[in-house]
GROMACS .gro file of C-alpha atoms in nm:
model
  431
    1UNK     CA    1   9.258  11.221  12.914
    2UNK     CA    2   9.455  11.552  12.824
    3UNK     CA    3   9.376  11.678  12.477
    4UNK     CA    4   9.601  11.473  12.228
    5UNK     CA    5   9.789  11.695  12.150
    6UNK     CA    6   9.872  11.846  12.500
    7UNK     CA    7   9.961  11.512  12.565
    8UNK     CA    8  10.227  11.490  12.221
    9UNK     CA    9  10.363  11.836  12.364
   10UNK     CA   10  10.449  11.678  12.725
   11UNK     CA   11  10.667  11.399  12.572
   12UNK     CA   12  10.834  11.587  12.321
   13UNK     CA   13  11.186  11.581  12.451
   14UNK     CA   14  11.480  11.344  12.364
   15UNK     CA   15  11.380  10.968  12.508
   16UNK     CA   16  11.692  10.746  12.414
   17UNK     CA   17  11.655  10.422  12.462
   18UNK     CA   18  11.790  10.310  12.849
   19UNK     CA   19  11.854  10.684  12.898
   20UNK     CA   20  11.691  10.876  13.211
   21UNK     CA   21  11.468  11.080  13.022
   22UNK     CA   22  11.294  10.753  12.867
   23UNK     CA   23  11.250  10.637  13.174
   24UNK     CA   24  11.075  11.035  13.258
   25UNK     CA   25  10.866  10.914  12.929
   26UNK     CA   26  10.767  10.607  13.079
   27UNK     CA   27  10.622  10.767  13.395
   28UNK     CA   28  10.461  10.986  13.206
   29UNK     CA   29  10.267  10.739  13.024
   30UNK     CA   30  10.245  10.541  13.315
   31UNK     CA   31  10.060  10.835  13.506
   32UNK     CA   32   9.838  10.857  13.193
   33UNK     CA   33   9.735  10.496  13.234
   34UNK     CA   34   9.636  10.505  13.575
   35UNK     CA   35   9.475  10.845  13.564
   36UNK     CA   36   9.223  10.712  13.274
   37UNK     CA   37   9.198  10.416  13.486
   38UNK     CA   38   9.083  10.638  13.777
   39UNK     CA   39   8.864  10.856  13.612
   40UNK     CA   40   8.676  10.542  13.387
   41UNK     CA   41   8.650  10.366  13.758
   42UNK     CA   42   8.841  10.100  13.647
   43UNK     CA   43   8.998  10.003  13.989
   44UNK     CA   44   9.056   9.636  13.826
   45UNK     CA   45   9.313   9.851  13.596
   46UNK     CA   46   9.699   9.930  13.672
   47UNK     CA   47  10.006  10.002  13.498
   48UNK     CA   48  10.305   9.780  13.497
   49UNK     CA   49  10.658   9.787  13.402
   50UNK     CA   50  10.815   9.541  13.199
   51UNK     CA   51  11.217   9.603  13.261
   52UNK     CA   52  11.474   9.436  13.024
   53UNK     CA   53  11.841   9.527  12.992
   54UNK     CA   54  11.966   9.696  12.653
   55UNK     CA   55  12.300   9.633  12.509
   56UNK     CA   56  12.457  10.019  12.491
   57UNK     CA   57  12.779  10.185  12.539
   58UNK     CA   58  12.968  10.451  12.722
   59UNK     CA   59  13.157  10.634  12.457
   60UNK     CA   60  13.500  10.826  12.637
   61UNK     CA   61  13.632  10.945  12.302
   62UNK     CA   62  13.552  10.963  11.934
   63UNK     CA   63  13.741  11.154  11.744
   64UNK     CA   64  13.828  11.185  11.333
   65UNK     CA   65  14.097  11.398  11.246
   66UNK     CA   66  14.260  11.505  10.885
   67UNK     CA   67  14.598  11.691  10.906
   68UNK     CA   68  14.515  11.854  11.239
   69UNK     CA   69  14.159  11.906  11.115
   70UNK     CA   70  13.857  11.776  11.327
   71UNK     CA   71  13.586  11.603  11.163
   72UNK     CA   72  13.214  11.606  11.318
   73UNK     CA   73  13.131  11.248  11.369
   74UNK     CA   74  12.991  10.980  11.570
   75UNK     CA   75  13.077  10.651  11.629
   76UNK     CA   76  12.896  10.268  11.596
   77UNK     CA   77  12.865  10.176  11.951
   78UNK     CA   78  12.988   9.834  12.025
   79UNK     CA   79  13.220   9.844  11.704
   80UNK     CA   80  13.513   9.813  11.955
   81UNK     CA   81  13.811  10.059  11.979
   82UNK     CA   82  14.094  10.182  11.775
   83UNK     CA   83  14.381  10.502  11.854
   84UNK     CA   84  14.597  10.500  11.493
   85UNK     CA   85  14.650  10.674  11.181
   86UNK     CA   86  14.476  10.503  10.869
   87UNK     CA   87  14.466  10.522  10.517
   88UNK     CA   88  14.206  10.628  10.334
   89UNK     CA   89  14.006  10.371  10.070
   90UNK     CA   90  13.707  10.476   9.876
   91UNK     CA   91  13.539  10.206   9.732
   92UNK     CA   92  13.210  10.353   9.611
   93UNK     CA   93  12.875  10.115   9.633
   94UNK     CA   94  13.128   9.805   9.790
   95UNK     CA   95  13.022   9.525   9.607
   96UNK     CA   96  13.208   9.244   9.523
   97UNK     CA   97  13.322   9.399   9.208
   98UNK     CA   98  13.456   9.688   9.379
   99UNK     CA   99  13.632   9.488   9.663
  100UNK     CA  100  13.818   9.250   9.388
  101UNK     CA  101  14.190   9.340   9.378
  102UNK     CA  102  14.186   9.573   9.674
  103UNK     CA  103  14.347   9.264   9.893
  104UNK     CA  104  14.443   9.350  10.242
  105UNK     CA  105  14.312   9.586  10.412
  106UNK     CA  106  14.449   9.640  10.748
  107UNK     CA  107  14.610   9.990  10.795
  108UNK     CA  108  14.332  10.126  10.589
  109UNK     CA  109  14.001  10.257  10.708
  110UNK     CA  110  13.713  10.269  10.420
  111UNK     CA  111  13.430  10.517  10.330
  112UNK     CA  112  13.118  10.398  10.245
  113UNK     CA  113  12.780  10.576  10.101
  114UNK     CA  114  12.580  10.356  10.332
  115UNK     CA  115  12.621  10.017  10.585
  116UNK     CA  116  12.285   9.817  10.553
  117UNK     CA  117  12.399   9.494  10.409
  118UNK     CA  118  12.549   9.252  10.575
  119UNK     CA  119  12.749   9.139  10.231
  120UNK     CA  120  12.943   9.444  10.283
  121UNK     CA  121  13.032   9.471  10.635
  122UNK     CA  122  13.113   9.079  10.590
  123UNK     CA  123  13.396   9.183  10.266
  124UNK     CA  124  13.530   9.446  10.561
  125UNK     CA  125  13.602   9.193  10.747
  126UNK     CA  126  13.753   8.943  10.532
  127UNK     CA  127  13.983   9.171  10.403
  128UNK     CA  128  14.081   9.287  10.759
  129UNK     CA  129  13.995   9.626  10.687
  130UNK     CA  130  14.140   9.862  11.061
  131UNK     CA  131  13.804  10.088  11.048
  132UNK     CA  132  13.553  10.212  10.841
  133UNK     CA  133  13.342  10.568  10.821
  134UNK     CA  134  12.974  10.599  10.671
  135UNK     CA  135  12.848  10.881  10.495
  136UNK     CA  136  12.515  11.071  10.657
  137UNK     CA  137  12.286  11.334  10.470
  138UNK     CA  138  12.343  11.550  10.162
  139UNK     CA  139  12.702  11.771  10.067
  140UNK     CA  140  12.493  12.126  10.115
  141UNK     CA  141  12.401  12.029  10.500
  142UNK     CA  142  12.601  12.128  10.846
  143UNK     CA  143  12.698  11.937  11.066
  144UNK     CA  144  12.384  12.021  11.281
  145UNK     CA  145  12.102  11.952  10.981
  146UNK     CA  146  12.274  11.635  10.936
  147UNK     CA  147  12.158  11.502  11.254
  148UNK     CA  148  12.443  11.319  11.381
  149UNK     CA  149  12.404  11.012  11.619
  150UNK     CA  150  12.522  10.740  11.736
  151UNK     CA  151  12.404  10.394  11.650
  152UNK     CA  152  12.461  10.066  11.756
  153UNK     CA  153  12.653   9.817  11.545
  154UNK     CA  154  12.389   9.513  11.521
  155UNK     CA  155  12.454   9.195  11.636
  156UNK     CA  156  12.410   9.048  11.315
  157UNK     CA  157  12.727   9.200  11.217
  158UNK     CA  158  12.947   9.206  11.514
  159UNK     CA  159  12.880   8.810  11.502
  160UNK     CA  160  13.077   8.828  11.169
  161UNK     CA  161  13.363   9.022  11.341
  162UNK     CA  162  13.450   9.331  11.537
  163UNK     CA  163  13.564   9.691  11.328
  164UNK     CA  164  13.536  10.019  11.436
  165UNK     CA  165  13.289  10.226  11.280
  166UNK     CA  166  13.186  10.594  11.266
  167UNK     CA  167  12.933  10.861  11.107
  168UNK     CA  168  13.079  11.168  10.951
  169UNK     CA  169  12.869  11.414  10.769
  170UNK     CA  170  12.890  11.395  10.390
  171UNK     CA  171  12.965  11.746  10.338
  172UNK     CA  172  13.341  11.628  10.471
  173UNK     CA  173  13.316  11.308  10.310
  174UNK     CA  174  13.330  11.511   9.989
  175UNK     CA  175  13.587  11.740  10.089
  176UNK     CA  176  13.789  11.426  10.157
  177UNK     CA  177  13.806  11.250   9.834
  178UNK     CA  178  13.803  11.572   9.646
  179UNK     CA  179  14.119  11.692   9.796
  180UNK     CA  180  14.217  11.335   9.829
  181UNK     CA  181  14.328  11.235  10.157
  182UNK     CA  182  14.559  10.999  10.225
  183UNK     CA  183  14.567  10.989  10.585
  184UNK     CA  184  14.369  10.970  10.843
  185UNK     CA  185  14.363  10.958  11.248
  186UNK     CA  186  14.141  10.790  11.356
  187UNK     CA  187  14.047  10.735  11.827
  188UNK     CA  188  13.736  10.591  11.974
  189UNK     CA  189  13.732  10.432  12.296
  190UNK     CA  190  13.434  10.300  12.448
  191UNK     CA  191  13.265  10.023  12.716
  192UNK     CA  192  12.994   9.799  12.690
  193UNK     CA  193  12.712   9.898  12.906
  194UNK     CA  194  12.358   9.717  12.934
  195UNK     CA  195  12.119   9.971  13.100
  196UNK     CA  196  11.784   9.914  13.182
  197UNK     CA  197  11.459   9.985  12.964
  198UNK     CA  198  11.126   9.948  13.023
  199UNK     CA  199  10.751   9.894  12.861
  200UNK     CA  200  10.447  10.014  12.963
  201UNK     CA  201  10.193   9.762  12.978
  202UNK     CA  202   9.776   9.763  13.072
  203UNK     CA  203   9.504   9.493  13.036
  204UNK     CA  204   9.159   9.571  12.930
  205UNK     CA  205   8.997   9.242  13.027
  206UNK     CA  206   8.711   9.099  12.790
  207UNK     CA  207   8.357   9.052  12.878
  208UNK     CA  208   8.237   8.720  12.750
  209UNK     CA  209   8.561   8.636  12.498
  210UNK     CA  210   8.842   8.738  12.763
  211UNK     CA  211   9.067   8.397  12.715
  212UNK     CA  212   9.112   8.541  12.355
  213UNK     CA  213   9.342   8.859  12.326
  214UNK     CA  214   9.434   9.126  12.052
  215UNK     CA  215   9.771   9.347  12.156
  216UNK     CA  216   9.787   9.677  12.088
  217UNK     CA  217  10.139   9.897  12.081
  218UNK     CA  218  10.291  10.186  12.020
  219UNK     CA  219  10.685  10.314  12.078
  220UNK     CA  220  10.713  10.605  12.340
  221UNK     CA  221  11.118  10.620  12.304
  222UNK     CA  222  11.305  10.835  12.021
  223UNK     CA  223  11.639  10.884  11.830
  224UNK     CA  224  11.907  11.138  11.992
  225UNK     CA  225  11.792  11.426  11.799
  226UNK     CA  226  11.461  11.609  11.736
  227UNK     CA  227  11.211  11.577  11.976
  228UNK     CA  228  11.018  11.251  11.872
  229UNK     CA  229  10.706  11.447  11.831
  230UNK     CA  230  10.597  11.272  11.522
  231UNK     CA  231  10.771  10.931  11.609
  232UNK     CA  232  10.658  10.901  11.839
  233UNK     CA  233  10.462  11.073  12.071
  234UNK     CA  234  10.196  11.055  11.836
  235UNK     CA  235  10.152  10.707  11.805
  236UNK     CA  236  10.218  10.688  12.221
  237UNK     CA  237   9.950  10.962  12.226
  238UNK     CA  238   9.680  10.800  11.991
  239UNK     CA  239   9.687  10.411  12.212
  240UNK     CA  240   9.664  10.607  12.553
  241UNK     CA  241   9.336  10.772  12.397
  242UNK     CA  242   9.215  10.398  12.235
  243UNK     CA  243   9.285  10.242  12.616
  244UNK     CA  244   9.035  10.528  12.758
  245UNK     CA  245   8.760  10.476  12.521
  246UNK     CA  246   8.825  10.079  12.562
  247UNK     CA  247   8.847  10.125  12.960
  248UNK     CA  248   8.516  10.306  12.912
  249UNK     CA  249   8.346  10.051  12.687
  250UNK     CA  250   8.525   9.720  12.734
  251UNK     CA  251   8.499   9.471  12.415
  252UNK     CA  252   8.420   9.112  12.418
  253UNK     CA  253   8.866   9.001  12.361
  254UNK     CA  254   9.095   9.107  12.620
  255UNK     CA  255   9.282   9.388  12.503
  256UNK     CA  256   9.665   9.384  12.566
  257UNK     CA  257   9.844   9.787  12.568
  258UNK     CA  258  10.175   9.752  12.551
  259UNK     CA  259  10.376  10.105  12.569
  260UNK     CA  260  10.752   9.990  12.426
  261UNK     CA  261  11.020  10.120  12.501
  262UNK     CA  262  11.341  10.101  12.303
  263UNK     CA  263  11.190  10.087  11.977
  264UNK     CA  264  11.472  10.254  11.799
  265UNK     CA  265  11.745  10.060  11.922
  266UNK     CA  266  11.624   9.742  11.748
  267UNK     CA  267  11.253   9.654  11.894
  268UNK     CA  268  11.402   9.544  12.183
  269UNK     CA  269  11.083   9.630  12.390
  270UNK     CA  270  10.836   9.446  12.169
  271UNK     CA  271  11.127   9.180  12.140
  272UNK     CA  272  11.133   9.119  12.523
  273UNK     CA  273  10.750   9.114  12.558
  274UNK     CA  274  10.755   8.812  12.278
  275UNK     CA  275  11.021   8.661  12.518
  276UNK     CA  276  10.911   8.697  12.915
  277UNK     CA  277  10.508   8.669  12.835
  278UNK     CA  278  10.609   8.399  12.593
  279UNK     CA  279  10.262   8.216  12.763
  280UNK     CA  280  10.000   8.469  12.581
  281UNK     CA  281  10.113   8.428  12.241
  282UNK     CA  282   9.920   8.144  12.205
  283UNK     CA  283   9.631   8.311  12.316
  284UNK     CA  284   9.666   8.685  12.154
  285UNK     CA  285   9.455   8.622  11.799
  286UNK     CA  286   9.568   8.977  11.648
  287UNK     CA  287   9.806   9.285  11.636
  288UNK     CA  288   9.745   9.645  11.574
  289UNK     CA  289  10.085   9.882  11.658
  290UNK     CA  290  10.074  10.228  11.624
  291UNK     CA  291  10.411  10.436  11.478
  292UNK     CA  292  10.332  10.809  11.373
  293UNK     CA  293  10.004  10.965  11.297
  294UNK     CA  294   9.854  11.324  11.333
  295UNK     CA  295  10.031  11.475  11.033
  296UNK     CA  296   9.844  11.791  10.918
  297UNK     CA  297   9.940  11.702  10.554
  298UNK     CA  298  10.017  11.382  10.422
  299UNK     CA  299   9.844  11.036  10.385
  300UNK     CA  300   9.723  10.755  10.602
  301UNK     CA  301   9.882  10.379  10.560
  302UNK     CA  302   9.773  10.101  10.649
  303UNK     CA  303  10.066   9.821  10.683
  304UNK     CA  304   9.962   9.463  10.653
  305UNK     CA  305  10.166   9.140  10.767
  306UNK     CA  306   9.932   8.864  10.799
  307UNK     CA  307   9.769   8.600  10.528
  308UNK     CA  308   9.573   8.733  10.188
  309UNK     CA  309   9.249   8.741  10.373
  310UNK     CA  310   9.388   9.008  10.626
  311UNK     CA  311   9.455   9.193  10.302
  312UNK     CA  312   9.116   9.171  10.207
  313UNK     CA  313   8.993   9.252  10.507
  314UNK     CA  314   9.172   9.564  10.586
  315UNK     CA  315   9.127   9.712  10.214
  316UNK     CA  316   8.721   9.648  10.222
  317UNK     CA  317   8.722   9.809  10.587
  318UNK     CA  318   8.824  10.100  10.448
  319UNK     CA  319   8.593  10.085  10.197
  320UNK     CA  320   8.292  10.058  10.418
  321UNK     CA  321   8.417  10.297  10.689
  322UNK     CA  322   8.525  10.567  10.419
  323UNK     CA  323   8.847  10.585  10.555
  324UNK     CA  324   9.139  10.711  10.269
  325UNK     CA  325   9.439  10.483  10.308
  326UNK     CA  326   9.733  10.349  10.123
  327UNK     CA  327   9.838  10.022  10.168
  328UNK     CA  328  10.204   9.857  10.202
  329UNK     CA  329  10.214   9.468  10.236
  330UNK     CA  330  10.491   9.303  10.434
  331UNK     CA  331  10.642   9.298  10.733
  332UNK     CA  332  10.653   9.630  10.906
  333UNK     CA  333  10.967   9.781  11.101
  334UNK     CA  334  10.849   9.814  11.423
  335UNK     CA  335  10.666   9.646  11.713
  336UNK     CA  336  10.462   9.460  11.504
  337UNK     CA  337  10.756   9.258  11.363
  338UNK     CA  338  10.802   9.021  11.664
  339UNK     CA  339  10.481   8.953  11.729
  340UNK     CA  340  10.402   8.866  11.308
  341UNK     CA  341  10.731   8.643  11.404
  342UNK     CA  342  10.539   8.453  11.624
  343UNK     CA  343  10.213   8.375  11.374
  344UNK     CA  344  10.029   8.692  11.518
  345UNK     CA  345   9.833   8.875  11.191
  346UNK     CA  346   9.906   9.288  11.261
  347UNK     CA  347   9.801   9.580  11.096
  348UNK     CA  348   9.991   9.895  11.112
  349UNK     CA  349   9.810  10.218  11.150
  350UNK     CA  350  10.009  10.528  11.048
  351UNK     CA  351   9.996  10.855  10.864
  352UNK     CA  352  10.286  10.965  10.625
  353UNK     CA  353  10.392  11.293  10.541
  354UNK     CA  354  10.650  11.444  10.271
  355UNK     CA  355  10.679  11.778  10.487
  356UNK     CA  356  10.870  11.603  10.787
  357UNK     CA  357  11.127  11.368  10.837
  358UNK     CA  358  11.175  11.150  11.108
  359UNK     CA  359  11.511  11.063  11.325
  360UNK     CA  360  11.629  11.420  11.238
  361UNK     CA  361  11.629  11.724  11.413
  362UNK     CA  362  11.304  11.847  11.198
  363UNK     CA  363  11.122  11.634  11.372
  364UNK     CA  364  10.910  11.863  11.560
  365UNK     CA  365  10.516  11.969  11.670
  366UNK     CA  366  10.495  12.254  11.364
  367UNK     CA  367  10.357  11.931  11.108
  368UNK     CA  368  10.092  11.807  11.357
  369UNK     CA  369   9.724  11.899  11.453
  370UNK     CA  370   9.513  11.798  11.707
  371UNK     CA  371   9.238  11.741  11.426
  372UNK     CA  372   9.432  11.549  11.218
  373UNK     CA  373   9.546  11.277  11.555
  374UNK     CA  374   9.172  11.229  11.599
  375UNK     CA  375   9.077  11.110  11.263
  376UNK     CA  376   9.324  10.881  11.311
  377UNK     CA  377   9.223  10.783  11.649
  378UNK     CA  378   8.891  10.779  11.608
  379UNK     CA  379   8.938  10.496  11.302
  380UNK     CA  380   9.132  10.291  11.528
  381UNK     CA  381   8.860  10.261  11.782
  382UNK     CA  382   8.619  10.180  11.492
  383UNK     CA  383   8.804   9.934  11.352
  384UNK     CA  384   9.007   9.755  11.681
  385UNK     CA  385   8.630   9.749  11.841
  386UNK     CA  386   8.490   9.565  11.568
  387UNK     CA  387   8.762   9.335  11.517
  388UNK     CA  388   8.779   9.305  11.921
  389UNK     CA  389   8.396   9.224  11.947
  390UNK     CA  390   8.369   8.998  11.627
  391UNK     CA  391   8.185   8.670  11.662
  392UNK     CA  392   8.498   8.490  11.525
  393UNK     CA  393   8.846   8.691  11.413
  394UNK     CA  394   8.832   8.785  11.057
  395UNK     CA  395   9.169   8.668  10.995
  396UNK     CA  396   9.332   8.339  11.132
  397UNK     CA  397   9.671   8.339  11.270
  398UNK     CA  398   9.963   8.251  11.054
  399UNK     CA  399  10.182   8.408  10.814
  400UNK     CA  400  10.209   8.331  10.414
  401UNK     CA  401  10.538   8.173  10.270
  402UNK     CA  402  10.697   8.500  10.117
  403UNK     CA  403  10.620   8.669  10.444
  404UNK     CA  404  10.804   8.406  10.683
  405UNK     CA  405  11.075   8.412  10.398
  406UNK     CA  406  11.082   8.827  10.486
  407UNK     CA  407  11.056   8.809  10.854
  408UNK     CA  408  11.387   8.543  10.857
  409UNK     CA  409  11.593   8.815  10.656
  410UNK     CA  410  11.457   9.132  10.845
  411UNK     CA  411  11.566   8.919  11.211
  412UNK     CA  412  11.874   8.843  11.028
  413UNK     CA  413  11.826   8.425  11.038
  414UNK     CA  414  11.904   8.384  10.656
  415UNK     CA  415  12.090   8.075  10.592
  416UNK     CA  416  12.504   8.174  10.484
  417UNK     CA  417  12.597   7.947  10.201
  418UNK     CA  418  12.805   7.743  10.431
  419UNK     CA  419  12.569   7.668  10.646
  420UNK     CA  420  12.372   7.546  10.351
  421UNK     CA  421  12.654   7.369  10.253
  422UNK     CA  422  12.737   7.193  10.566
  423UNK     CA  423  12.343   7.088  10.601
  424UNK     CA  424  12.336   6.929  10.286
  425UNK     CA  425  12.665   6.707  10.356
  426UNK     CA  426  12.498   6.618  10.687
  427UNK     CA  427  12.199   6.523  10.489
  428UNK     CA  428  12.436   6.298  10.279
  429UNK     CA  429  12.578   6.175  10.557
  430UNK     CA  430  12.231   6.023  10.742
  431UNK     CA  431  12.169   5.903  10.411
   0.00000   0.00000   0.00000
């Protein structure tokens, strides 16, 4: 294989999700895969592509404007369309307390810090609010070092209802409400699009243990901005160098490589491997994924979503291997996540930084070494080749109440209190 970080520098570009250039990425790992292949004589070894369609957008026009002024912004794809003048509501944090006594909104468009909960986007709708803008970065940045772009509006909200949303840099967020501004035009018009994405996928087969299987992934696709170098070319970079050593020196499990693509847009590539290979689950004992690494300064993290014992596990591995790591406990957001949604214990192999920032424009090649990539790598082979060659898995399969509790709120499946409701009176009703 290329040095590592030859390789990072190659797929350092832009790599949207369904976009040409991911599908460039995709080659280029794909090429990767069948070069090691070739040059570890693995002629039983090929690259595949898994193709699922993406839900996406064409956006024709987006536009914010304040007495002939134009504001920078982007929109929410799939948040439908709107051409009218609106006014403007501020409604700071938009809890409940905040939304009492506003009453109808339609006409109005609102501004809001943030959109992550659902509770909010669900009191837009009730009150029939026309649109609404979101705040993005801090008052000193422009428009560029904001890093602008556009994101989809998730299903779990368009299920609730359809409003137009967009992005607007917070430096003219401020200027808004400061010189309080009563008006606003607001345009976006836009079609839904599903365009194809793809994973990467390779099979190491096992030597005497090859009905049992441990998956292995990593993202290759990035955010609009920046060049993904960190996330994540590195992590891309770091499995293609675990599938040569593992081509080299097979272990006793089948190992699964799955290159997704699509990872920012939701997990859709890890979600559609869950889906069409829906057969191996049963049969795949163990998860490691792979989402930044190689900083020069920072930390590394280990994230574990499995039972107590995989806890254990991972925290005394690093105490026998010497390997420095901090630990978060959970579920993890990113490929990982649907396979820990299926049972499947994972582990998380990263390494943070405080000097970068990722889905930005700073994220760039200046934070990473070479050096740095193969201490990471070379504790991943350590540790997936002892887990992969184990007489019996150190962890069973199987997630922990709390954990199941997490992974129905992070996929969006919590119960709404009428649907709580509703199953207790059916409850009554059997009765």
């Amino acid at each position: 294989m290329k040095e590592l970080m030859e390789f990072v520098k190659a797929l350092s570009f832009v790599r949207t999700g369904g976009s040409a250039e991911e599908k460039k990425a995709a080659e280029l790992v794909m090429g990767e895969v069948n070069r090691i292949a070739e040059e570890t004589g693995r002629e039983d070894i090929r690259g595949e592509y898994m193709t699922f369609q993406i839900p996406d957008a064409k956006v024709n026009t987006c536009a914010v404007q304040v007495s002939g002024r134009e504001i920078p912004c982007v929109p929410f794809l799939r948040s439908g369309n709107i051409d009218r003048e609106c006014d403007l509501v501020y409604l700071d944090e938009a809890s409940d307390i905040d939304f009492a006594g506003v009453g109808d909104l339609e006409g109005k468009v609102v501004l809001l810090n943030k959109l992550t909960d659902k509770e909010v986007y669900k009191r837009l709708v009730e009150h029939k609010a026309s649109a609404f803008l979101v705040m993005q970065g801090k008052y000193y940045l422009s428009e560029k070092e904001v890093s602008l772009y556009a994101r989809r509006l998730r299903e779990h909200f368009t299920k609730i209802g359809m409003i137009p949303g967009f992005v607007i840099p917070a430096a003219d967020a401020l200027w808004m409400i400061q010189e309080e501004v009563e008006k606003i035009h607001l345009t976006l018009e836009q079609e839904e699009t599903e365009p194809e994405s793809q994973n990467v996928l390779a099979v190491i087969e096992g030597t005497d243990l090859k009905e049992e299987s441990i998956v292995l992934t990593a993202h290759y696709d990035s955010v609009p901005v920046g060049t993904g170098s960190w996330d994540n070319a590195t992590g891309t970079t770091a499995l293609l160098a675990i599938f040569r050593h593992f081509a080299a020196h097979p272990a006793r499990r089948t190992l699964r490589f799955v290159w997704c693509g699509s990872e920012e847009l939701g997990l859709l590539g890890s979600k559609a491997y869950v889906e069409q290979k829906e057969e191996l689950l049963e049969k795949i004992g163990f998860c490691f994924n792979f989402d930044m690494c190689g900083t020069v300064l920072g930390a590394n993290k280990i994230i574990v979503t499995g039972e107590k014992e995989l806890q254990t596990f991972a925290e005394q591995y690093c105490k026998i291997t010497g390997y420095s790591a901090q630990f978060g406990y959970g579920v993890h957001s990113s490929d990982s996540a649907p396979f820990c949604d299926k049972g499947i214990p994972a582990l998380g192999l990263s390494r943070e930084t405080s000097t970068a920032v990722i889905h930005t424009i700073h994220d760039l090649l200046p934070a990473l070494s070479e050096k740095a990539m193969g201490r990471n790598v070379e504790f991943a082979v350590r540790m997936i080749g002892d887990v992969a060659n184990a007489a019996v898995l150190p962890v069973k399969k199987g997630m922990p109440e709390d954990t199941r509790k997490e992974l129905d709120k992070y996929f969006h499946r919590e119960e709404t209190d009428k649907e709580k409701s509703d199953k207790k009176e059916d409850g009554k009703t059997e009765k």
